[in-house]
Amino acid sequence: MRLSGPNVAALLVAVVLVWGVNWTVIKVIVSLMPPIWAMGIRAIIAAAALFALQAAGRNLSIPTRRDLPAIVIVAVFHMVLFAVFIAIGLQYVSVGRSVVLGYTTPLWVAPFAWLFLKEPMPPAKILGVLVGLTGLAVLLNPLALDWNDPQALIGTGVLLLAALSWAVSMLCVRAITWHSTPFQLAPWQNLLASLIMLAAARIIEGPLDVEPSWLLAAATAYNGLVATAFGFWAVTVVNTYYTATTTSLVMLATPVVGALSSLIMLGEPIDLPLIIAGGMIIVGIALGTAGKSGR
């Protein structure tokens, strides 16, 4: 059944809220559980939920050999590297700074797409990249970042690697030919990602050793079921109704929600450099995104 316009709009707002809050939820999780184990468990929960959802809707499909590039690229670069780098970075950096750094991805996609995929770089997009990178410089200046703090430097570097990993995923996704829809491949991508991360967690972090608690259970369920499984389904529905430009621009509210949720839930402060840098990065991405054509 096709949703009405107001219901789709509410779904889009819900995704922004869910994904914004999820940055704070992940920070809570990685304070209670090793990061690679945490992301591996999230992926297996999401895979199970998406398999069940597709089976219930009778649209579960078995991928073919032609689908392997899309499955492997998204699983490795987005669901594994991006997720693990974010989880590690959140151990050392506040949610507000982390979500702003994570959302610098479009700033890297635009010039790389021009360089490798020969996509045009209109003046608005160039201006957007310059504004966004200036905001990133504000965030990394010595007054906003303690360059004598190894943990802050490691966390910031890892978060930038997360953004670059997501950018690589987006560039590869644009370059390959899709034979199935993203929603059809999502459970398989999550399944592959979970197998990679659970194996890596066992090797790198050792056997899972956590203290069970209702907080950890609730946070993990939210991360896997709400933020990942529901979030992916909701974005798929939204993208059938709105243009990619509209969806992308609304999604720019996610870092704001993330910073506010960490302020409310964890008491993490939002300082002036973060506000200035975050605003410039969001404006830069908006300038570049507004220059795209619709879907």
Short mmCIF file of C-alpha atoms in Angstrom, two decimals:
data_model
loop_
_atom_site.label_atom_id
_atom_site.label_comp_id
_atom_site.label_asym_id
_atom_site.label_seq_id
_atom_site.Cartn_x
_atom_site.Cartn_y
_atom_site.Cartn_z
CA MET A 1 0.00 0.00 0.00
CA ARG A 2 1.39 3.36 -1.05
CA LEU A 3 1.68 5.91 1.76
CA SER A 4 0.15 9.36 1.42
CA GLY A 5 2.25 12.53 1.17
CA PRO A 6 1.92 13.54 4.85
CA ASN A 7 2.80 10.02 5.98
CA VAL A 8 5.92 9.95 3.80
CA ALA A 9 6.93 13.37 5.14
CA ALA A 10 6.50 12.05 8.69
CA LEU A 11 8.60 9.02 7.75
CA LEU A 12 11.40 11.26 6.48
CA VAL A 13 11.36 13.29 9.70
CA ALA A 14 11.38 10.05 11.69
CA VAL A 15 14.49 8.84 9.86
CA VAL A 16 16.32 12.09 10.61
CA LEU A 17 15.42 11.81 14.29
CA VAL A 18 16.24 8.10 14.49
CA TRP A 19 19.61 8.43 12.76
CA GLY A 20 20.55 11.56 14.68
CA VAL A 21 19.81 9.94 18.05
CA ASN A 22 21.61 6.78 16.94
CA TRP A 23 25.00 8.54 17.15
CA THR A 24 24.41 9.02 20.87
CA VAL A 25 23.14 5.44 21.18
CA ILE A 26 26.30 4.08 19.54
CA LYS A 27 28.44 6.11 21.96
CA VAL A 28 26.57 4.46 24.84
CA ILE A 29 27.04 1.01 23.30
CA VAL A 30 30.80 1.36 22.75
CA SER A 31 31.18 2.42 26.38
CA LEU A 32 29.77 -1.00 27.31
CA MET A 33 31.00 -3.24 24.47
CA PRO A 34 34.04 -3.40 22.14
CA PRO A 35 33.31 -1.44 18.93
CA ILE A 36 33.80 -4.14 16.31
CA TRP A 37 31.65 -6.61 18.27
CA ALA A 38 29.02 -3.89 18.64
CA MET A 39 28.83 -3.17 14.92
CA GLY A 40 28.89 -6.86 14.02
CA ILE A 41 25.95 -7.58 16.32
CA ARG A 42 24.09 -4.58 14.90
CA ALA A 43 24.55 -5.89 11.36
CA ILE A 44 23.32 -9.40 12.17
CA ILE A 45 20.23 -8.01 13.92
CA ALA A 46 19.50 -5.74 10.95
CA ALA A 47 20.03 -8.60 8.49
CA ALA A 48 17.60 -10.85 10.37
CA ALA A 49 14.97 -8.09 10.54
CA LEU A 50 15.32 -7.22 6.83
CA PHE A 51 15.14 -10.89 5.80
CA ALA A 52 11.97 -11.28 7.88
CA LEU A 53 10.48 -8.07 6.45
CA GLN A 54 11.12 -9.12 2.87
CA ALA A 55 9.89 -12.66 3.46
CA ALA A 56 6.67 -11.31 4.98
CA GLY A 57 6.18 -9.07 1.95
CA ARG A 58 7.02 -11.95 -0.41
CA ASN A 59 9.74 -9.96 -2.13
CA LEU A 60 12.80 -11.77 -0.78
CA SER A 61 15.15 -12.49 -3.68
CA ILE A 62 18.34 -14.51 -4.02
CA PRO A 63 21.15 -12.36 -5.43
CA THR A 64 22.90 -13.45 -8.60
CA ARG A 65 26.56 -13.19 -9.55
CA ARG A 66 25.81 -9.82 -11.17
CA ASP A 67 24.76 -8.47 -7.74
CA LEU A 68 28.07 -9.34 -6.07
CA PRO A 69 29.84 -6.01 -6.76
CA ALA A 70 27.00 -4.04 -5.16
CA ILE A 71 26.83 -6.41 -2.19
CA VAL A 72 30.58 -6.49 -1.53
CA ILE A 73 31.25 -2.76 -2.05
CA VAL A 74 28.45 -1.53 0.22
CA ALA A 75 29.12 -4.23 2.83
CA VAL A 76 32.86 -3.56 3.05
CA PHE A 77 33.15 0.20 2.67
CA HIS A 78 29.89 1.39 4.24
CA MET A 79 28.61 -1.27 6.58
CA VAL A 80 32.02 -2.45 7.85
CA LEU A 81 34.63 0.29 7.53
CA PHE A 82 32.34 3.30 7.99
CA ALA A 83 30.48 1.71 10.91
CA VAL A 84 33.60 0.43 12.69
CA PHE A 85 35.51 3.70 12.26
CA ILE A 86 32.53 5.64 13.62
CA ALA A 87 32.24 3.31 16.61
CA ILE A 88 35.96 3.63 17.36
CA GLY A 89 35.93 7.41 16.90
CA LEU A 90 33.01 7.84 19.26
CA GLN A 91 35.12 6.33 22.03
CA TYR A 92 37.38 9.40 21.94
CA VAL A 93 35.32 12.24 20.42
CA SER A 94 32.02 13.81 21.46
CA VAL A 95 28.89 12.93 19.51
CA GLY A 96 28.52 16.48 18.16
CA ARG A 97 32.01 16.59 16.67
CA SER A 98 31.75 12.96 15.50
CA VAL A 99 28.51 13.41 13.57
CA VAL A 100 29.79 16.60 11.92
CA LEU A 101 33.03 14.85 10.88
CA GLY A 102 31.09 11.81 9.68
CA TYR A 103 28.83 13.96 7.54
CA THR A 104 31.74 15.53 5.65
CA THR A 105 31.38 12.61 3.22
CA PRO A 106 29.68 14.62 0.43
CA LEU A 107 32.57 17.08 0.50
CA TRP A 108 34.92 14.25 -0.53
CA VAL A 109 32.50 12.67 -3.00
CA ALA A 110 32.13 15.76 -5.20
CA PRO A 111 35.81 16.30 -6.18
CA PHE A 112 36.52 12.56 -6.43
CA ALA A 113 33.44 12.06 -8.65
CA TRP A 114 34.73 14.87 -10.89
CA LEU A 115 38.22 13.34 -10.97
CA PHE A 116 37.39 9.65 -11.42
CA LEU A 117 33.82 9.55 -12.80
CA LYS A 118 34.03 12.73 -14.89
CA GLU A 119 30.94 14.16 -13.19
CA PRO A 120 30.54 17.92 -13.70
CA MET A 121 31.60 20.39 -11.00
CA PRO A 122 29.33 23.41 -11.42
CA PRO A 123 30.19 26.62 -9.54
CA ALA A 124 27.63 25.93 -6.79
CA LYS A 125 29.22 22.58 -6.05
CA ILE A 126 32.75 24.05 -6.04
CA LEU A 127 31.59 26.79 -3.67
CA GLY A 128 29.92 24.19 -1.47
CA VAL A 129 33.10 22.13 -1.21
CA LEU A 130 35.17 25.21 -0.35
CA VAL A 131 32.69 26.37 2.31
CA GLY A 132 32.49 22.88 3.79
CA LEU A 133 36.27 22.41 3.89
CA THR A 134 36.60 25.81 5.56
CA GLY A 135 34.18 24.57 8.20
CA LEU A 136 36.29 21.45 8.63
CA ALA A 137 39.36 23.68 9.13
CA VAL A 138 37.46 25.57 11.84
CA LEU A 139 36.68 22.25 13.55
CA LEU A 140 40.33 21.18 13.42
CA ASN A 141 41.95 24.46 14.42
CA PRO A 142 44.10 24.44 17.63
CA LEU A 143 41.48 26.45 19.53
CA ALA A 144 38.82 23.79 18.87
CA LEU A 145 41.00 20.66 18.91
CA ASP A 146 43.75 19.88 21.40
CA TRP A 147 46.59 18.75 19.16
CA ASN A 148 48.50 17.58 22.25
CA ASP A 149 45.77 15.06 23.11
CA PRO A 150 46.60 11.76 21.33
CA GLN A 151 43.11 10.34 21.91
CA ALA A 152 41.43 13.39 20.35
CA LEU A 153 43.73 13.17 17.34
CA ILE A 154 43.18 9.42 16.92
CA GLY A 155 39.42 9.81 17.23
CA THR A 156 39.31 12.68 14.74
CA GLY A 157 41.51 10.84 12.26
CA VAL A 158 39.43 7.68 12.49
CA LEU A 159 36.21 9.66 11.97
CA LEU A 160 37.66 11.28 8.85
CA LEU A 161 38.58 7.79 7.63
CA ALA A 162 34.94 6.82 8.21
CA ALA A 163 33.79 9.71 6.01
CA LEU A 164 36.28 8.72 3.31
CA SER A 165 35.13 5.07 3.48
CA TRP A 166 31.54 6.14 2.96
CA ALA A 167 32.68 8.36 0.08
CA VAL A 168 34.43 5.41 -1.59
CA SER A 169 31.23 3.38 -1.21
CA MET A 170 29.15 6.14 -2.79
CA LEU A 171 31.57 6.57 -5.70
CA CYS A 172 31.70 2.84 -6.42
CA VAL A 173 27.91 2.56 -6.15
CA ARG A 174 27.59 5.27 -8.81
CA ALA A 175 30.10 3.56 -11.08
CA ILE A 176 28.65 0.03 -11.07
CA THR A 177 25.48 -1.28 -12.71
CA TRP A 178 22.73 -2.30 -10.29
CA HIS A 179 20.69 -5.37 -11.27
CA SER A 180 18.61 -5.52 -8.07
CA THR A 181 17.26 -2.69 -5.94
CA PRO A 182 19.17 -1.45 -2.88
CA PHE A 183 16.35 -2.71 -0.66
CA GLN A 184 16.54 -6.22 -2.16
CA LEU A 185 20.27 -6.39 -1.50
CA ALA A 186 20.23 -4.77 1.96
CA PRO A 187 19.78 -7.97 4.00
CA TRP A 188 22.56 -9.71 2.06
CA GLN A 189 24.87 -6.72 2.50
CA ASN A 190 24.19 -6.69 6.25
CA LEU A 191 24.72 -10.45 6.44
CA LEU A 192 28.11 -10.24 4.71
CA ALA A 193 29.09 -7.24 6.86
CA SER A 194 28.15 -9.08 10.04
CA LEU A 195 30.22 -12.13 9.10
CA ILE A 196 33.25 -9.94 8.35
CA MET A 197 32.93 -7.92 11.56
CA LEU A 198 32.18 -10.84 13.86
CA ALA A 199 35.22 -12.69 12.52
CA ALA A 200 37.39 -9.56 12.85
CA ALA A 201 36.07 -8.91 16.37
CA ARG A 202 36.98 -12.43 17.48
CA ILE A 203 40.52 -12.01 16.11
CA ILE A 204 41.18 -8.38 17.13
CA GLU A 205 39.12 -7.91 20.28
CA GLY A 206 39.03 -11.51 21.51
CA PRO A 207 36.00 -13.35 22.90
CA LEU A 208 33.03 -11.14 23.64
CA ASP A 209 33.07 -10.27 27.32
CA VAL A 210 30.37 -7.80 28.38
CA GLU A 211 28.28 -7.21 31.45
CA PRO A 212 24.63 -7.79 30.41
CA SER A 213 22.32 -4.90 31.24
CA TRP A 214 18.96 -3.54 30.17
CA LEU A 215 20.69 -0.39 28.91
CA LEU A 216 22.99 -2.37 26.62
CA ALA A 217 20.10 -4.55 25.40
CA ALA A 218 17.86 -1.57 24.65
CA ALA A 219 20.65 0.39 22.94
CA THR A 220 21.66 -2.62 20.80
CA ALA A 221 18.04 -3.28 19.81
CA TYR A 222 17.59 0.36 18.85
CA ASN A 223 20.83 0.36 16.87
CA GLY A 224 20.03 -2.82 14.94
CA LEU A 225 16.25 -2.78 14.58
CA VAL A 226 15.25 0.89 14.62
CA ALA A 227 18.24 2.78 13.24
CA THR A 228 19.43 0.18 10.74
CA ALA A 229 16.54 -2.07 9.65
CA PHE A 230 13.69 0.46 10.03
CA GLY A 231 15.90 3.33 8.87
CA PHE A 232 16.88 1.58 5.64
CA TRP A 233 13.28 0.56 4.88
CA ALA A 234 12.02 4.08 5.60
CA VAL A 235 14.63 5.74 3.37
CA THR A 236 13.71 3.31 0.57
CA VAL A 237 10.06 4.36 0.87
CA VAL A 238 10.95 8.05 1.07
CA ASN A 239 13.15 7.83 -2.02
CA THR A 240 10.21 6.52 -4.06
CA TYR A 241 8.25 9.69 -3.23
CA TYR A 242 10.77 12.55 -3.02
CA THR A 243 13.66 13.48 -5.28
CA ALA A 244 17.18 12.64 -4.15
CA THR A 245 17.87 16.36 -3.71
CA THR A 246 14.93 16.86 -1.35
CA THR A 247 15.84 13.83 0.73
CA SER A 248 19.52 14.82 0.91
CA LEU A 249 18.73 18.36 2.04
CA VAL A 250 16.36 17.19 4.78
CA MET A 251 18.97 14.65 5.93
CA LEU A 252 21.31 17.56 6.69
CA ALA A 253 19.33 18.00 9.92
CA THR A 254 20.78 14.68 11.18
CA PRO A 255 24.00 16.20 12.64
CA VAL A 256 21.90 18.80 14.46
CA VAL A 257 19.74 16.07 16.00
CA GLY A 258 22.85 14.09 16.90
CA ALA A 259 24.49 17.01 18.70
CA LEU A 260 21.28 17.92 20.54
CA SER A 261 20.64 14.30 21.56
CA SER A 262 24.13 14.03 23.07
CA LEU A 263 23.58 17.30 24.92
CA ILE A 264 20.27 16.07 26.35
CA MET A 265 21.16 12.42 26.98
CA LEU A 266 24.86 12.61 27.86
CA GLY A 267 25.35 16.24 28.83
CA GLU A 268 28.03 16.76 26.15
CA PRO A 269 28.53 20.49 25.52
CA ILE A 270 28.08 22.15 22.13
CA ASP A 271 30.77 24.82 21.83
CA LEU A 272 31.00 27.79 19.46
CA PRO A 273 33.61 26.26 17.09
CA LEU A 274 31.38 23.20 16.67
CA ILE A 275 28.37 25.39 15.87
CA ILE A 276 30.33 27.47 13.34
CA ALA A 277 32.05 24.47 11.73
CA GLY A 278 28.88 22.38 11.67
CA GLY A 279 26.92 25.23 10.13
CA MET A 280 29.53 25.79 7.42
CA ILE A 281 29.77 22.10 6.58
CA ILE A 282 25.98 21.76 6.38
CA VAL A 283 25.72 24.88 4.19
CA GLY A 284 28.53 23.58 1.98
CA ILE A 285 26.82 20.23 1.52
CA ALA A 286 23.49 21.96 0.86
CA LEU A 287 25.06 24.11 -1.87
CA GLY A 288 26.56 21.07 -3.55
CA THR A 289 23.44 18.94 -3.15
CA ALA A 290 21.09 21.60 -4.46
CA GLY A 291 22.99 21.53 -7.72
CA LYS A 292 22.11 17.88 -8.34
CA SER A 293 19.32 16.80 -10.55
CA GLY A 294 16.42 14.91 -9.10
CA ARG A 295 16.08 11.21 -9.32
#
